[in-house]
PDB file of C-alpha atoms and ligand atoms in Angstrom:
ATOM      1  CA  MET N   1      50.340 -47.118-146.594  1.00  0.00           C
ATOM      2  CA  THR N   2      53.209 -49.375-145.644  1.00  0.00           C
ATOM      3  CA  GLN N   3      55.876 -47.503-143.721  1.00  0.00           C
ATOM      4  CA  ASP N   4      58.863 -48.821-145.641  1.00  0.00           C
ATOM      5  CA  ASN N   5      60.369 -47.870-148.988  1.00  0.00           C
ATOM      6  CA  GLU N   6      58.278 -50.339-150.922  1.00  0.00           C
ATOM      7  CA  LYS N   7      55.170 -48.251-150.510  1.00  0.00           C
ATOM      8  CA  GLU N   8      52.897 -48.593-153.519  1.00  0.00           C
ATOM      9  CA  THR N   9      50.875 -45.610-154.633  1.00  0.00           C
ATOM     10  CA  PRO N  10      47.154 -46.136-153.972  1.00  0.00           C
ATOM     11  CA  ARG N  11      45.022 -46.392-157.118  1.00  0.00           C
ATOM     12  CA  LEU N  12      41.977 -44.235-157.724  1.00  0.00           C
ATOM     13  CA  ILE N  13      39.508 -46.037-159.979  1.00  0.00           C
ATOM     14  CA  ARG N  14      36.639 -43.818-161.133  1.00  0.00           C
ATOM     15  CA  LEU N  15      33.588 -45.410-162.723  1.00  0.00           C
ATOM     16  CA  GLU N  16      30.449 -43.918-164.206  1.00  0.00           C
ATOM     17  CA  GLU N  17      28.243 -46.738-163.010  1.00  0.00           C
ATOM     18  CA  VAL N  18      28.638 -49.930-161.003  1.00  0.00           C
ATOM     19  CA  ASN N  19      26.387 -52.199-158.946  1.00  0.00           C
ATOM     20  CA  SER N  20      28.094 -51.398-155.641  1.00  0.00           C
ATOM     21  CA  THR N  21      31.591 -49.998-155.105  1.00  0.00           C
ATOM     22  CA  ASN N  22      32.043 -52.384-152.147  1.00  0.00           C
ATOM     23  CA  ALA N  23      31.159 -55.401-154.284  1.00  0.00           C
ATOM     24  CA  TYR N  24      33.298 -54.184-157.219  1.00  0.00           C
ATOM     25  CA  LEU N  25      36.336 -53.496-155.053  1.00  0.00           C
ATOM     26  CA  HIS N  26      35.978 -56.836-153.321  1.00  0.00           C
ATOM     27  CA  SER N  27      35.912 -58.822-156.573  1.00  0.00           C
ATOM     28  CA  LEU N  28      38.705 -56.756-158.185  1.00  0.00           C
ATOM     29  CA  ASN N  29      40.828 -57.324-155.107  1.00  0.00           C
ATOM     30  CA  GLN N  30      40.432 -61.066-155.429  1.00  0.00           C
ATOM     31  CA  LYS N  31      41.938 -60.903-158.919  1.00  0.00           C
ATOM     32  CA  GLU N  32      44.768 -58.427-158.177  1.00  0.00           C
ATOM     33  CA  ARG N  33      45.626 -57.205-154.700  1.00  0.00           C
ATOM     34  CA  LEU N  34      45.270 -53.434-155.009  1.00  0.00           C
ATOM     35  CA  PRO N  35      47.759 -51.148-153.263  1.00  0.00           C
ATOM     36  CA  GLU N  36      46.683 -50.233-149.751  1.00  0.00           C
ATOM     37  CA  GLY N  37      44.485 -47.132-149.622  1.00  0.00           C
ATOM     38  CA  SER N  38      43.139 -47.627-153.172  1.00  0.00           C
ATOM     39  CA  VAL N  39      39.708 -46.229-153.921  1.00  0.00           C
ATOM     40  CA  VAL N  40      36.838 -47.221-156.224  1.00  0.00           C
ATOM     41  CA  TRP N  41      34.616 -44.224-156.772  1.00  0.00           C
ATOM     42  CA  ALA N  42      31.371 -44.362-158.786  1.00  0.00           C
ATOM     43  CA  ASP N  43      29.033 -41.630-159.975  1.00  0.00           C
ATOM     44  CA  PHE N  44      26.119 -44.041-159.726  1.00  0.00           C
ATOM     45  CA  GLN N  45      25.476 -47.376-158.037  1.00  0.00           C
ATOM     46  CA  THR N  46      22.657 -49.521-159.401  1.00  0.00           C
ATOM     47  CA  SER N  47      22.453 -51.525-156.158  1.00  0.00           C
ATOM     48  CA  GLY N  48      24.247 -49.516-153.508  1.00  0.00           C
ATOM     49  CA  ARG N  49      24.300 -51.492-150.292  1.00  0.00           C
ATOM     50  CA  GLY N  50      23.445 -50.111-146.865  1.00  0.00           C
ATOM     51  CA  GLN N  51      23.637 -51.566-143.381  1.00  0.00           C
ATOM     52  CA  ILE N  52      21.346 -54.372-142.193  1.00  0.00           C
ATOM     53  CA  GLY N  53      20.605 -55.442-145.765  1.00  0.00           C
ATOM     54  CA  ASN N  54      19.147 -52.037-146.707  1.00  0.00           C
ATOM     55  CA  SER N  55      19.859 -50.290-149.982  1.00  0.00           C
ATOM     56  CA  TRP N  56      21.603 -46.916-150.234  1.00  0.00           C
ATOM     57  CA  GLU N  57      19.812 -44.170-152.153  1.00  0.00           C
ATOM     58  CA  SER N  58      22.004 -41.742-154.036  1.00  0.00           C
ATOM     59  CA  GLU N  59      20.973 -39.670-157.059  1.00  0.00           C
ATOM     60  CA  SER N  60      23.264 -40.188-160.053  1.00  0.00           C
ATOM     61  CA  GLY N  61      26.265 -37.847-160.113  1.00  0.00           C
ATOM     62  CA  LYS N  62      25.199 -35.851-157.073  1.00  0.00           C
ATOM     63  CA  ASN N  63      26.951 -37.467-154.146  1.00  0.00           C
ATOM     64  CA  LEU N  64      30.102 -39.291-153.127  1.00  0.00           C
ATOM     65  CA  THR N  65      29.794 -43.069-153.223  1.00  0.00           C
ATOM     66  CA  PHE N  66      33.099 -44.876-152.930  1.00  0.00           C
ATOM     67  CA  SER N  67      34.987 -47.690-151.249  1.00  0.00           C
ATOM     68  CA  MET N  68      38.584 -47.983-150.137  1.00  0.00           C
ATOM     69  CA  VAL N  69      40.739 -50.900-149.082  1.00  0.00           C
ATOM     70  CA  PHE N  70      43.211 -51.248-146.217  1.00  0.00           C
ATOM     71  CA  TYR N  71      45.220 -54.232-145.000  1.00  0.00           C
ATOM     72  CA  PRO N  72      45.372 -53.785-141.232  1.00  0.00           C
ATOM     73  CA  SER N  73      47.030 -57.167-140.637  1.00  0.00           C
ATOM     74  CA  PHE N  74      48.471 -55.740-137.400  1.00  0.00           C
ATOM     75  CA  LEU N  75      44.947 -55.580-135.899  1.00  0.00           C
ATOM     76  CA  LEU N  76      43.282 -58.400-134.039  1.00  0.00           C
ATOM     77  CA  ALA N  77      39.810 -59.145-135.364  1.00  0.00           C
ATOM     78  CA  ARG N  78      38.299 -58.232-132.000  1.00  0.00           C
ATOM     79  CA  ARG N  79      39.715 -54.694-132.409  1.00  0.00           C
ATOM     80  CA  GLN N  80      38.031 -54.131-135.797  1.00  0.00           C
ATOM     81  CA  PHE N  81      36.027 -51.288-134.324  1.00  0.00           C
ATOM     82  CA  LEU N  82      39.223 -49.214-134.677  1.00  0.00           C
ATOM     83  CA  ILE N  83      38.699 -49.244-138.439  1.00  0.00           C
ATOM     84  CA  SER N  84      35.217 -47.816-137.932  1.00  0.00           C
ATOM     85  CA  GLN N  85      36.700 -45.125-135.728  1.00  0.00           C
ATOM     86  CA  VAL N  86      39.301 -44.160-138.329  1.00  0.00           C
ATOM     87  CA  ALA N  87      36.700 -43.978-141.089  1.00  0.00           C
ATOM     88  CA  ALA N  88      34.062 -42.119-139.074  1.00  0.00           C
ATOM     89  CA  LEU N  89      36.524 -39.594-137.671  1.00  0.00           C
ATOM     90  CA  SER N  90      37.963 -38.942-141.104  1.00  0.00           C
ATOM     91  CA  VAL N  91      34.539 -38.133-142.569  1.00  0.00           C
ATOM     92  CA  LYS N  92      33.700 -35.957-139.577  1.00  0.00           C
ATOM     93  CA  GLU N  93      36.981 -34.032-139.864  1.00  0.00           C
ATOM     94  CA  THR N  94      36.296 -33.541-143.579  1.00  0.00           C
ATOM     95  CA  LEU N  95      32.759 -32.236-143.099  1.00  0.00           C
ATOM     96  CA  ASP N  96      33.909 -30.011-140.191  1.00  0.00           C
ATOM     97  CA  GLU N  97      35.754 -28.047-142.866  1.00  0.00           C
ATOM     98  CA  TYR N  98      32.397 -27.104-144.422  1.00  0.00           C
ATOM     99  CA  THR N  99      29.937 -26.745-141.530  1.00  0.00           C
ATOM    100  CA  ARG N 100      29.345 -26.914-137.802  1.00  0.00           C
ATOM    101  CA  GLY N 101      27.105 -29.512-136.169  1.00  0.00           C
ATOM    102  CA  ILE N 102      28.774 -32.706-137.470  1.00  0.00           C
ATOM    103  CA  THR N 103      28.869 -35.653-135.063  1.00  0.00           C
ATOM    104  CA  VAL N 104      29.425 -39.405-135.194  1.00  0.00           C
ATOM    105  CA  LYS N 105      26.386 -41.469-134.320  1.00  0.00           C
ATOM    106  CA  TRP N 106      27.685 -44.750-132.886  1.00  0.00           C
ATOM    107  CA  PRO N 107      29.029 -46.784-134.500  1.00  0.00           C
ATOM    108  CA  ASN N 108      29.728 -44.964-137.766  1.00  0.00           C
ATOM    109  CA  ASP N 109      26.887 -42.865-139.130  1.00  0.00           C
ATOM    110  CA  ILE N 110      27.738 -39.227-139.610  1.00  0.00           C
ATOM    111  CA  TYR N 111      25.113 -36.734-138.541  1.00  0.00           C
ATOM    112  CA  TRP N 112      24.478 -33.059-139.023  1.00  0.00           C
ATOM    113  CA  ASN N 113      22.316 -32.101-136.051  1.00  0.00           C
ATOM    114  CA  ASP N 114      19.622 -34.838-136.026  1.00  0.00           C
ATOM    115  CA  LYS N 115      19.991 -35.763-139.702  1.00  0.00           C
ATOM    116  CA  LYS N 116      22.132 -38.322-141.445  1.00  0.00           C
ATOM    117  CA  ILE N 117      24.605 -36.978-143.991  1.00  0.00           C
ATOM    118  CA  CYS N 118      26.780 -40.069-144.390  1.00  0.00           C
ATOM    119  CA  GLY N 119      26.568 -43.839-143.970  1.00  0.00           C
ATOM    120  CA  MET N 120      29.265 -46.501-144.049  1.00  0.00           C
ATOM    121  CA  LEU N 121      29.416 -50.178-144.771  1.00  0.00           C
ATOM    122  CA  ILE N 122      32.660 -51.745-143.566  1.00  0.00           C
ATOM    123  CA  GLU N 123      33.388 -55.303-144.645  1.00  0.00           C
ATOM    124  CA  ASN N 124      36.398 -57.040-143.101  1.00  0.00           C
ATOM    125  CA  ASP N 125      37.980 -60.274-144.290  1.00  0.00           C
ATOM    126  CA  LEU N 126      39.730 -62.119-141.489  1.00  0.00           C
ATOM    127  CA  ALA N 127      42.826 -64.321-141.514  1.00  0.00           C
ATOM    128  CA  GLY N 128      42.666 -66.327-138.317  1.00  0.00           C
ATOM    129  CA  GLU N 129      42.598 -63.929-135.379  1.00  0.00           C
ATOM    130  CA  TYR N 130      43.726 -60.986-137.484  1.00  0.00           C
ATOM    131  CA  ILE N 131      42.216 -58.761-140.147  1.00  0.00           C
ATOM    132  CA  TYR N 132      43.389 -59.486-143.680  1.00  0.00           C
ATOM    133  CA  SER N 133      41.573 -56.703-145.506  1.00  0.00           C
ATOM    134  CA  SER N 134      39.049 -54.053-144.729  1.00  0.00           C
ATOM    135  CA  ILE N 135      36.783 -52.552-147.376  1.00  0.00           C
ATOM    136  CA  ILE N 136      35.313 -49.276-146.216  1.00  0.00           C
ATOM    137  CA  GLY N 137      32.292 -48.187-148.263  1.00  0.00           C
ATOM    138  CA  ILE N 138      31.199 -44.603-147.761  1.00  0.00           C
ATOM    139  CA  GLY N 139      28.222 -42.638-149.044  1.00  0.00           C
ATOM    140  CA  ILE N 140      28.287 -38.897-148.335  1.00  0.00           C
ATOM    141  CA  ASN N 141      25.312 -36.801-149.421  1.00  0.00           C
ATOM    142  CA  ILE N 142      26.799 -33.806-151.195  1.00  0.00           C
ATOM    143  CA  ASN N 143      24.584 -32.120-153.812  1.00  0.00           C
ATOM    144  CA  GLN N 144      21.288 -34.049-153.687  1.00  0.00           C
ATOM    145  CA  ALA N 145      18.426 -31.579-153.200  1.00  0.00           C
ATOM    146  CA  ARG N 146      15.576 -34.040-152.501  1.00  0.00           C
ATOM    147  CA  PHE N 147      15.488 -37.563-151.090  1.00  0.00           C
ATOM    148  CA  ARG N 148      12.672 -39.817-152.271  1.00  0.00           C
ATOM    149  CA  GLY N 149      13.512 -43.147-150.610  1.00  0.00           C
ATOM    150  CA  ASP N 150      12.394 -44.304-147.201  1.00  0.00           C
ATOM    151  CA  ALA N 151      15.470 -43.201-145.241  1.00  0.00           C
ATOM    152  CA  PRO N 152      13.959 -41.341-142.275  1.00  0.00           C
ATOM    153  CA  ASN N 153      16.232 -38.321-141.944  1.00  0.00           C
ATOM    154  CA  PRO N 154      18.681 -37.730-144.816  1.00  0.00           C
ATOM    155  CA  VAL N 155      20.400 -34.406-145.431  1.00  0.00           C
ATOM    156  CA  SER N 156      23.035 -33.247-147.922  1.00  0.00           C
ATOM    157  CA  LEU N 157      25.860 -30.743-147.634  1.00  0.00           C
ATOM    158  CA  CYS N 158      24.127 -28.641-150.285  1.00  0.00           C
ATOM    159  CA  GLN N 159      20.915 -28.521-148.232  1.00  0.00           C
ATOM    160  CA  ILE N 160      22.931 -27.399-145.198  1.00  0.00           C
ATOM    161  CA  LEU N 161      24.994 -24.756-147.008  1.00  0.00           C
ATOM    162  CA  GLY N 162      22.376 -23.584-149.509  1.00  0.00           C
ATOM    163  CA  LYS N 163      24.844 -24.046-152.382  1.00  0.00           C
ATOM    164  CA  GLU N 164      26.474 -26.854-154.331  1.00  0.00           C
ATOM    165  CA  VAL N 165      29.900 -28.149-153.344  1.00  0.00           C
ATOM    166  CA  GLU N 166      32.622 -29.719-155.547  1.00  0.00           C
ATOM    167  CA  LYS N 167      32.556 -33.452-154.809  1.00  0.00           C
ATOM    168  CA  GLU N 168      36.201 -33.722-155.875  1.00  0.00           C
ATOM    169  CA  ASP N 169      37.154 -31.177-153.232  1.00  0.00           C
ATOM    170  CA  VAL N 170      35.387 -33.176-150.493  1.00  0.00           C
ATOM    171  CA  MET N 171      37.041 -36.391-151.687  1.00  0.00           C
ATOM    172  CA  HIS N 172      40.486 -34.790-151.755  1.00  0.00           C
ATOM    173  CA  ARG N 173      40.104 -33.518-148.191  1.00  0.00           C
ATOM    174  CA  PHE N 174      38.754 -36.864-147.012  1.00  0.00           C
ATOM    175  CA  LEU N 175      41.735 -38.762-148.431  1.00  0.00           C
ATOM    176  CA  GLY N 176      44.105 -36.448-146.528  1.00  0.00           C
ATOM    177  CA  HIS N 177      42.295 -37.134-143.250  1.00  0.00           C
ATOM    178  CA  VAL N 178      41.898 -40.863-143.708  1.00  0.00           C
ATOM    179  CA  TYR N 179      45.528 -41.519-144.691  1.00  0.00           C
ATOM    180  CA  THR N 180      46.696 -39.478-141.677  1.00  0.00           C
ATOM    181  CA  ASN N 181      44.355 -41.262-139.264  1.00  0.00           C
ATOM    182  CA  TYR N 182      45.226 -44.679-140.657  1.00  0.00           C
ATOM    183  CA  LEU N 183      48.950 -43.961-140.182  1.00  0.00           C
ATOM    184  CA  THR N 184      48.188 -43.003-136.566  1.00  0.00           C
ATOM    185  CA  LEU N 185      46.482 -46.386-136.173  1.00  0.00           C
ATOM    186  CA  MET N 186      49.457 -48.191-137.747  1.00  0.00           C
ATOM    187  CA  GLU N 187      51.801 -46.412-135.380  1.00  0.00           C
ATOM    188  CA  GLY N 188      49.803 -47.751-132.424  1.00  0.00           C
ATOM    189  CA  GLU N 189      48.609 -44.328-131.309  1.00  0.00           C
ATOM    190  CA  HIS N 190      44.916 -45.110-131.359  1.00  0.00           C
ATOM    191  CA  ASP N 191      44.362 -45.064-127.593  1.00  0.00           C
ATOM    192  CA  ALA N 192      46.119 -41.733-127.154  1.00  0.00           C
ATOM    193  CA  THR N 193      44.527 -39.909-130.070  1.00  0.00           C
ATOM    194  CA  LEU N 194      41.906 -41.649-132.217  1.00  0.00           C
ATOM    195  CA  ALA N 195      39.830 -43.113-129.397  1.00  0.00           C
ATOM    196  CA  GLY N 196      39.710 -39.746-127.589  1.00  0.00           C
ATOM    197  CA  LYS N 197      38.771 -37.830-130.729  1.00  0.00           C
ATOM    198  CA  TYR N 198      36.091 -40.400-131.558  1.00  0.00           C
ATOM    199  CA  LEU N 199      34.561 -40.055-128.075  1.00  0.00           C
ATOM    200  CA  ASP N 200      34.628 -36.250-128.291  1.00  0.00           C
ATOM    201  CA  SER N 201      32.771 -36.428-131.615  1.00  0.00           C
ATOM    202  CA  LEU N 202      29.836 -38.550-130.510  1.00  0.00           C
ATOM    203  CA  TYR N 203      26.201 -37.726-131.196  1.00  0.00           C
ATOM    204  CA  ARG N 204      24.123 -37.547-127.979  1.00  0.00           C
ATOM    205  CA  LYS N 205      27.158 -37.844-125.758  1.00  0.00           C
ATOM    206  CA  GLU N 206      25.655 -35.674-122.990  1.00  0.00           C
ATOM    207  CA  GLY N 207      22.205 -36.074-121.428  1.00  0.00           C
ATOM    208  CA  PHE N 208      19.337 -38.557-121.433  1.00  0.00           C
ATOM    209  CA  PHE N 209      17.679 -39.646-124.689  1.00  0.00           C
ATOM    210  CA  LEU N 210      15.227 -42.261-125.892  1.00  0.00           C
ATOM    211  CA  TYR N 211      16.571 -45.588-127.157  1.00  0.00           C
ATOM    212  CA  GLU N 212      14.854 -48.776-128.239  1.00  0.00           C
ATOM    213  CA  ASP N 213      15.954 -52.394-127.810  1.00  0.00           C
ATOM    214  CA  LYS N 214      14.119 -55.717-128.150  1.00  0.00           C
ATOM    215  CA  ASN N 215      12.241 -55.018-124.908  1.00  0.00           C
ATOM    216  CA  GLY N 216      10.969 -51.604-125.962  1.00  0.00           C
ATOM    217  CA  ARG N 217      11.830 -47.950-125.426  1.00  0.00           C
ATOM    218  CA  PHE N 218      13.818 -46.555-122.522  1.00  0.00           C
ATOM    219  CA  GLU N 219      15.640 -43.400-121.503  1.00  0.00           C
ATOM    220  CA  ALA N 220      19.383 -43.574-120.996  1.00  0.00           C
ATOM    221  CA  GLU N 221      22.607 -41.596-121.156  1.00  0.00           C
ATOM    222  CA  PHE N 222      25.856 -42.463-122.877  1.00  0.00           C
ATOM    223  CA  ALA N 223      28.154 -44.372-120.493  1.00  0.00           C
ATOM    224  CA  GLY N 224      31.050 -45.414-122.728  1.00  0.00           C
ATOM    225  CA  ILE N 225      32.254 -47.607-125.561  1.00  0.00           C
ATOM    226  CA  GLU N 226      34.248 -50.787-124.998  1.00  0.00           C
ATOM    227  CA  PRO N 227      37.360 -51.541-127.111  1.00  0.00           C
ATOM    228  CA  THR N 228      35.256 -54.157-128.919  1.00  0.00           C
ATOM    229  CA  GLY N 229      32.885 -51.358-129.992  1.00  0.00           C
ATOM    230  CA  HIS N 230      30.016 -52.281-127.660  1.00  0.00           C
ATOM    231  CA  LEU N 231      27.942 -49.281-126.592  1.00  0.00           C
ATOM    232  CA  LEU N 232      27.256 -48.757-122.880  1.00  0.00           C
ATOM    233  CA  LEU N 233      24.080 -46.904-121.861  1.00  0.00           C
ATOM    234  CA  ARG N 234      23.141 -45.947-118.296  1.00  0.00           C
ATOM    235  CA  THR N 235      19.425 -45.857-117.431  1.00  0.00           C
ATOM    236  CA  LYS N 236      17.953 -43.482-114.858  1.00  0.00           C
ATOM    237  CA  ASP N 237      18.144 -46.120-112.111  1.00  0.00           C
ATOM    238  CA  GLY N 238      21.913 -46.268-112.627  1.00  0.00           C
ATOM    239  CA  SER N 239      22.106 -49.676-114.296  1.00  0.00           C
ATOM    240  CA  VAL N 240      24.334 -50.016-117.371  1.00  0.00           C
ATOM    241  CA  ARG N 241      23.235 -51.861-120.518  1.00  0.00           C
ATOM    242  CA  ARG N 242      25.692 -53.145-123.114  1.00  0.00           C
ATOM    243  CA  TYR N 243      24.837 -53.317-126.809  1.00  0.00           C
ATOM    244  CA  GLU N 244      26.244 -54.643-130.002  1.00  0.00           C
ATOM    245  CA  PHE N 245      25.530 -52.771-133.222  1.00  0.00           C
ATOM    246  CA  LYS N 246      21.933 -53.502-134.380  1.00  0.00           C
ATOM    247  CA  GLU N 247      20.788 -54.426-130.855  1.00  0.00           C
ATOM    248  CA  VAL N 248      19.754 -50.874-130.004  1.00  0.00           C
ATOM    249  CA  LYS N 249      18.266 -47.959-131.938  1.00  0.00           C
ATOM    250  CA  PHE N 250      18.475 -44.261-131.201  1.00  0.00           C
ATOM    251  CA  VAL N 251      14.896 -42.952-131.200  1.00  0.00           C
ATOM    252  CA  LEU N 252      14.901 -39.750-133.222  1.00  0.00           C
ATOM    253  CA  GLY N 253      12.601 -36.827-132.469  1.00  0.00           C
TER     254      GLY N 253
HETATM  255  C1  LIG A 301      24.229 -47.244-144.294  1.00  0.00           C
HETATM  256  O1  LIG A 301      23.221 -47.947-144.444  1.00  0.00           O
HETATM  257  O2  LIG A 301      24.235 -46.283-143.559  1.00  0.00           O
HETATM  258  C2  LIG A 301      25.484 -47.604-145.033  1.00  0.00           C
HETATM  259  C3  LIG A 301      25.526 -47.005-146.388  1.00  0.00           C
HETATM  260  C4  LIG A 301      26.807 -47.287-147.152  1.00  0.00           C
HETATM  261  C5  LIG A 301      26.731 -46.779-148.560  1.00  0.00           C
HETATM  262  C6  LIG A 301      28.046 -46.825-149.280  1.00  0.00           C
HETATM  263  S1  LIG A 301      27.955 -46.018-150.831  1.00  0.00           S
HETATM  264  C7  LIG A 301      29.504 -46.668-151.302  1.00  0.00           C
HETATM  265  C8  LIG A 301      29.593 -48.073-150.753  1.00  0.00           C
HETATM  266  N1  LIG A 301      29.075 -49.036-151.701  1.00  0.00           N
HETATM  267  C9  LIG A 301      27.956 -49.602-151.276  1.00  0.00           C
HETATM  268  O3  LIG A 301      27.280 -50.445-151.921  1.00  0.00           O
HETATM  269  N2  LIG A 301      27.623 -49.145-150.061  1.00  0.00           N
HETATM  270  C10 LIG A 301      28.612 -48.201-149.578  1.00  0.00           C
END
């Protein structure tokens, strides 16, 4: 992904089984720095990791579970939300090629209507004030027909379309989108293009909905996202509340 002539071709490492593609990529990268944009893709994870210490359920061979590495050393750590935007938009643009109704639920879940089709776990290593490496772990539900775990609202592309989809095809399209969006970020065009596209893609962007924070439930409408990634919600009395990820939940119907 470097813009000069020394660009190394990203590696695609495909594994039958691994504990977690994020963990595997992280430890491999400590031994040999992989070319930027490299991907570790597994058919099955024995301990797939989700957000907030949760696990990630994915039936063997049915879905896409992979991680990729970037080195956005040009980005200040306090702008790391831009990486989330690149990753979320790239999955949304990929799934838009298969169905309508795909949105980004802040910060980086991907929804089809009110159901979750994709989750991400982004782990950044910092070097001082800047980002050294960013491992983006993505699970997209593709061909799983039934979900048995305790995730409240999962859905797969196959359930939406009523037919199975080639995982390789989805992966190929995703890589096209993510490399393009990452180059846009490298070129410094995020404010003009990525940020606008991310905002346009948001789940529950218009209207009042129920949310829940440490003080209980409340109704609010979307009021913006700060460059740091904080979510702004406006309550019916006009006051604006500011949240970090994990400080507020969207209450689903
Ligand atoms: C979430 O809880 O929504 C995040 C789920 C992230 C799952 C993906 S699957 C590939 C990568 N490896 C992991 O262990 N987790 C991520």
